[in-house]
Tab-separated table of C-alpha atoms in Angstrom:
chain	number	residue	atom	x	y	z
A	1	MET	CA	134.856	230.476	56.412
A	2	LYS	CA	131.243	231.323	57.266
A	3	ARG	CA	130.657	234.384	59.396
A	4	ASP	CA	128.961	232.406	62.164
A	5	ARG	CA	132.115	230.309	62.517
A	6	LEU	CA	134.409	233.242	63.243
A	7	THR	CA	135.582	231.942	66.613
A	8	TYR	CA	138.970	232.262	68.234
A	9	LEU	CA	139.651	228.521	67.849
A	10	ASN	CA	138.908	228.634	64.127
A	11	VAL	CA	140.937	231.799	63.647
A	12	ARG	CA	143.819	230.342	65.662
A	13	SER	CA	143.780	227.172	63.555
A	14	LYS	CA	143.733	229.114	60.279
A	15	LEU	CA	146.542	231.464	61.281
A	16	LYS	CA	148.683	228.524	62.392
A	17	GLU	CA	147.995	226.772	59.109
A	18	THR	CA	149.000	229.818	57.059
A	19	ARG	CA	152.069	230.477	59.279
A	20	ILE	CA	151.124	234.134	59.655
A	21	SER	CA	152.566	235.988	62.649
A	22	THR	CA	151.615	239.600	61.813
A	23	PHE	CA	148.620	240.783	59.842
A	24	THR	CA	146.481	243.789	58.977
A	25	PRO	CA	142.680	243.955	59.282
A	26	ALA	CA	142.530	243.838	55.460
A	27	LEU	CA	144.447	240.547	55.372
A	28	PHE	CA	142.266	239.207	58.201
A	29	ARG	CA	139.111	240.077	56.218
A	30	GLN	CA	140.534	238.375	53.146
A	31	LEU	CA	141.419	235.193	55.048
A	32	PHE	CA	138.097	234.863	56.842
A	33	GLU	CA	135.738	236.488	54.324
A	34	VAL	CA	134.093	238.812	56.817
A	35	PRO	CA	132.993	242.461	56.498
A	36	PRO	CA	135.163	245.269	57.928
A	37	GLN	CA	133.086	245.891	61.057
A	38	GLN	CA	133.027	242.226	62.057
A	39	ALA	CA	136.789	241.922	61.570
A	40	LYS	CA	137.382	245.124	63.556
A	41	TYR	CA	135.187	243.957	66.453
A	42	PHE	CA	136.822	240.508	66.555
A	43	LEU	CA	140.381	241.867	66.526
A	44	GLU	CA	139.723	244.554	69.135
A	45	THR	CA	137.887	242.099	71.414
A	46	TYR	CA	140.594	239.450	71.348
A	47	ALA	CA	143.405	241.993	71.573
A	48	LYS	CA	141.860	243.150	74.874
A	49	LYS	CA	141.773	239.523	76.030
A	50	GLY	CA	145.494	239.207	75.300
A	51	LEU	CA	145.160	236.706	72.460
A	52	PHE	CA	146.391	239.139	69.802
A	53	LEU	CA	148.918	241.932	70.265
A	54	ARG	CA	148.146	245.274	68.643
A	55	LEU	CA	151.549	246.390	67.355
A	56	LYS	CA	150.213	249.718	66.091
A	57	GLN	CA	147.036	250.998	64.490
A	58	GLY	CA	146.157	248.567	61.718
A	59	LEU	CA	148.745	245.903	62.572
A	60	TYR	CA	148.325	242.888	64.850
A	61	ALA	CA	150.466	239.958	65.952
A	62	PHE	CA	149.232	236.422	66.520
A	63	LEU	CA	150.664	235.499	69.923
A	64	ASP	CA	150.654	231.735	69.292
A	65	ARG	CA	153.207	232.528	66.587
A	66	ALA	CA	154.549	235.671	68.206
A	67	PRO	CA	156.998	237.487	65.926
A	68	SER	CA	160.528	238.082	67.122
A	69	GLU	CA	161.613	241.636	67.867
A	70	GLU	CA	163.437	241.674	64.523
A	71	GLU	CA	160.352	240.454	62.630
A	72	THR	CA	158.315	243.121	64.391
A	73	ALA	CA	160.854	245.745	63.287
A	74	ASN	CA	160.402	244.709	59.656
A	75	ALA	CA	156.593	244.680	59.933
A	76	LEU	CA	155.990	247.907	61.878
A	77	TYR	CA	157.103	250.398	59.251
A	78	LYS	CA	157.641	249.535	55.594
A	79	PRO	CA	159.802	249.724	53.628
A	80	SER	CA	162.569	249.231	56.181
A	81	TYR	CA	165.514	247.045	57.084
A	82	ILE	CA	167.405	246.635	60.369
A	83	SER	CA	170.633	248.641	60.410
A	84	PHE	CA	172.705	251.144	62.411
A	85	GLU	CA	173.845	250.261	65.948
A	86	TYR	CA	171.559	247.257	66.341
A	87	ALA	CA	172.947	245.509	63.264
A	88	MET	CA	176.477	246.677	64.092
A	89	SER	CA	176.183	245.059	67.510
A	90	ARG	CA	174.910	241.831	65.951
A	91	TYR	CA	177.925	241.784	63.623
A	92	GLY	CA	180.438	242.643	66.368
A	93	ILE	CA	181.350	246.019	64.849
A	94	ILE	CA	180.640	247.652	68.208
A	95	PRO	CA	181.061	245.869	71.563
A	96	GLU	CA	177.923	247.232	73.207
A	97	THR	CA	174.631	245.373	73.452
A	98	VAL	CA	171.931	247.491	71.817
A	99	TYR	CA	168.333	247.268	72.983
A	100	ILE	CA	166.589	249.731	70.666
A	101	ILE	CA	166.166	248.224	67.210
A	102	SER	CA	167.227	250.819	64.659
A	103	CYS	CA	166.177	250.604	61.027
A	104	ALA	CA	166.637	252.448	57.751
A	105	THR	CA	163.597	253.558	55.766
A	106	THR	CA	162.727	255.846	52.873
A	107	LYS	CA	159.734	257.164	54.823
A	108	PRO	CA	159.777	259.930	57.474
A	109	THR	CA	161.754	259.222	60.659
A	110	ARG	CA	159.576	257.548	63.320
A	111	PHE	CA	159.791	255.860	66.723
A	112	PHE	CA	157.511	253.118	68.048
A	113	GLU	CA	157.392	251.287	71.356
A	114	VAL	CA	155.866	247.808	71.456
A	115	ALA	CA	155.889	245.602	74.551
A	116	ASP	CA	158.595	247.811	76.143
A	117	ILE	CA	160.894	247.490	73.102
A	118	GLY	CA	161.874	250.628	71.177
A	119	TYR	CA	161.960	250.686	67.378
A	120	SER	CA	163.643	253.654	65.656
A	121	TYR	CA	163.342	254.312	61.928
A	122	PHE	CA	165.672	256.775	60.233
A	123	LYS	CA	164.998	258.178	56.782
A	124	ILE	CA	167.734	257.753	54.178
A	125	LYS	CA	167.850	258.674	50.490
A	126	LYS	CA	166.112	256.297	48.092
A	127	GLU	CA	169.365	256.048	46.146
A	128	ALA	CA	171.055	254.685	49.290
A	129	TYR	CA	168.256	252.266	50.183
A	130	THR	CA	170.193	249.117	49.342
A	131	GLY	CA	172.835	246.853	50.885
A	132	TYR	CA	170.468	244.664	52.900
A	133	ARG	CA	169.631	240.970	52.652
A	134	LEU	CA	167.448	238.258	54.117
A	135	HIS	CA	168.786	236.681	57.307
A	136	LYS	CA	167.419	233.430	58.678
A	137	ASN	CA	166.064	233.905	62.188
A	138	GLN	CA	165.567	230.778	64.305
A	139	LEU	CA	162.876	230.907	67.010
A	140	GLY	CA	162.731	227.569	68.767
A	141	GLU	CA	161.328	225.087	66.268
A	142	ARG	CA	160.274	227.670	63.699
A	143	SER	CA	162.371	229.845	61.466
A	144	SER	CA	161.673	233.118	59.717
A	145	TYR	CA	163.556	235.617	57.623
A	146	ILE	CA	164.356	239.224	58.450
A	147	LEU	CA	165.714	242.080	56.355
A	148	MET	CA	168.976	243.385	57.781
A	149	ALA	CA	171.795	245.506	56.388
A	150	GLU	CA	175.063	243.908	55.397
A	151	PRO	CA	177.807	244.749	57.933
A	152	GLU	CA	179.350	247.397	55.684
A	153	LYS	CA	176.003	249.055	54.952
A	154	ALA	CA	175.008	249.119	58.632
A	155	LEU	CA	178.252	250.985	59.336
A	156	VAL	CA	177.763	253.428	56.452
A	157	ASP	CA	174.154	254.161	57.437
A	158	TYR	CA	175.373	254.890	60.963
A	159	LEU	CA	178.304	257.066	59.869
A	160	TYR	CA	176.026	259.080	57.589
A	161	PHE	CA	173.980	260.135	60.615
A	162	VAL	CA	177.187	260.851	62.540
A	163	THR	CA	178.088	263.385	59.831
A	164	LEU	CA	174.630	264.931	60.210
A	165	GLY	CA	175.243	265.386	63.936
A	166	LYS	CA	172.385	263.034	64.818
A	167	LYS	CA	174.537	260.210	66.170
A	168	THR	CA	177.769	260.143	68.184
A	169	LEU	CA	180.825	258.403	66.759
A	170	ASN	CA	181.676	255.242	68.685
A	171	ASP	CA	185.430	255.181	69.347
A	172	ARG	CA	185.559	251.383	69.565
A	173	LEU	CA	184.642	250.387	66.019
A	174	GLU	CA	185.922	246.954	64.981
A	175	LEU	CA	186.605	247.202	61.249
A	176	GLY	CA	188.943	244.247	60.759
A	177	LYS	CA	186.461	241.936	59.030
A	178	LEU	CA	184.813	244.584	56.859
A	179	ASP	CA	185.374	245.191	53.150
A	180	LYS	CA	186.654	248.761	52.826
A	181	ARG	CA	185.887	248.967	49.111
A	182	LYS	CA	182.287	247.950	49.763
A	183	ILE	CA	182.057	250.583	52.512
A	184	GLU	CA	183.285	253.269	50.115
A	185	ARG	CA	180.902	252.102	47.405
A	186	TYR	CA	177.898	252.334	49.730
A	187	ALA	CA	179.080	255.694	51.077
A	188	LYS	CA	179.108	257.230	47.591
A	189	LEU	CA	175.362	256.547	47.305
A	190	PHE	CA	174.738	259.221	49.954
A	191	GLN	CA	176.543	261.873	47.869
A	192	ARG	CA	177.989	263.488	50.979
A	193	GLU	CA	181.657	264.485	51.030
A	194	LYS	CA	181.770	264.585	54.843
A	195	LEU	CA	180.851	260.901	54.926
A	196	LEU	CA	183.719	259.930	52.622
A	197	MET	CA	186.100	262.049	54.700
A	198	LEU	CA	184.925	260.402	57.933
A	199	ILE	CA	185.477	256.928	56.491
A	200	LYS	CA	188.987	257.912	55.436
A	201	LYS	CA	189.608	259.264	58.948
A	202	ILE	CA	188.495	256.125	60.804
A	203	TYR	CA	190.711	253.978	58.561
A	204	ASP	CA	193.818	256.184	58.976
């Protein structure tokens, strides 16, 4: 695309064609073959006009293909997958509706707020960074895929932080549909005796 044709209509058409919902300035420059300053000016200008959403520094969302909250969670801080109470609520392990999207990461613990939605990221050991899979996410006529913990791993991630004193144990855990052996296998990855003892306690 020629520089003099970098208009919102052309950008909108290209982003729709490529099915991109979130992007960095680097990806934008690659798609439209423009220098850094021109890309920066375009993105900042149209973000102010409400045509793009600035998710955080260096990450934008295309509002015509606005990402879901779960897609945003995956994009905001990488590597990460949705877990803990949010995933547990989705799976029916806890009865409460959870509004803050909590994720596991191997990077330092962080919190973001985007469009009044909170996104929490909790650091876990690299050895325990597993037990997640792609879930199909349907948004009207379009579908996408999000990374989310398996039910057993979401529970184990959560219980690990309970043993650290950073989360409170929910006394209404629904464990009936979970695979206990899988829970124990994931728990061993954390190499924490208190976690194994807590799992034994909640199953007694």
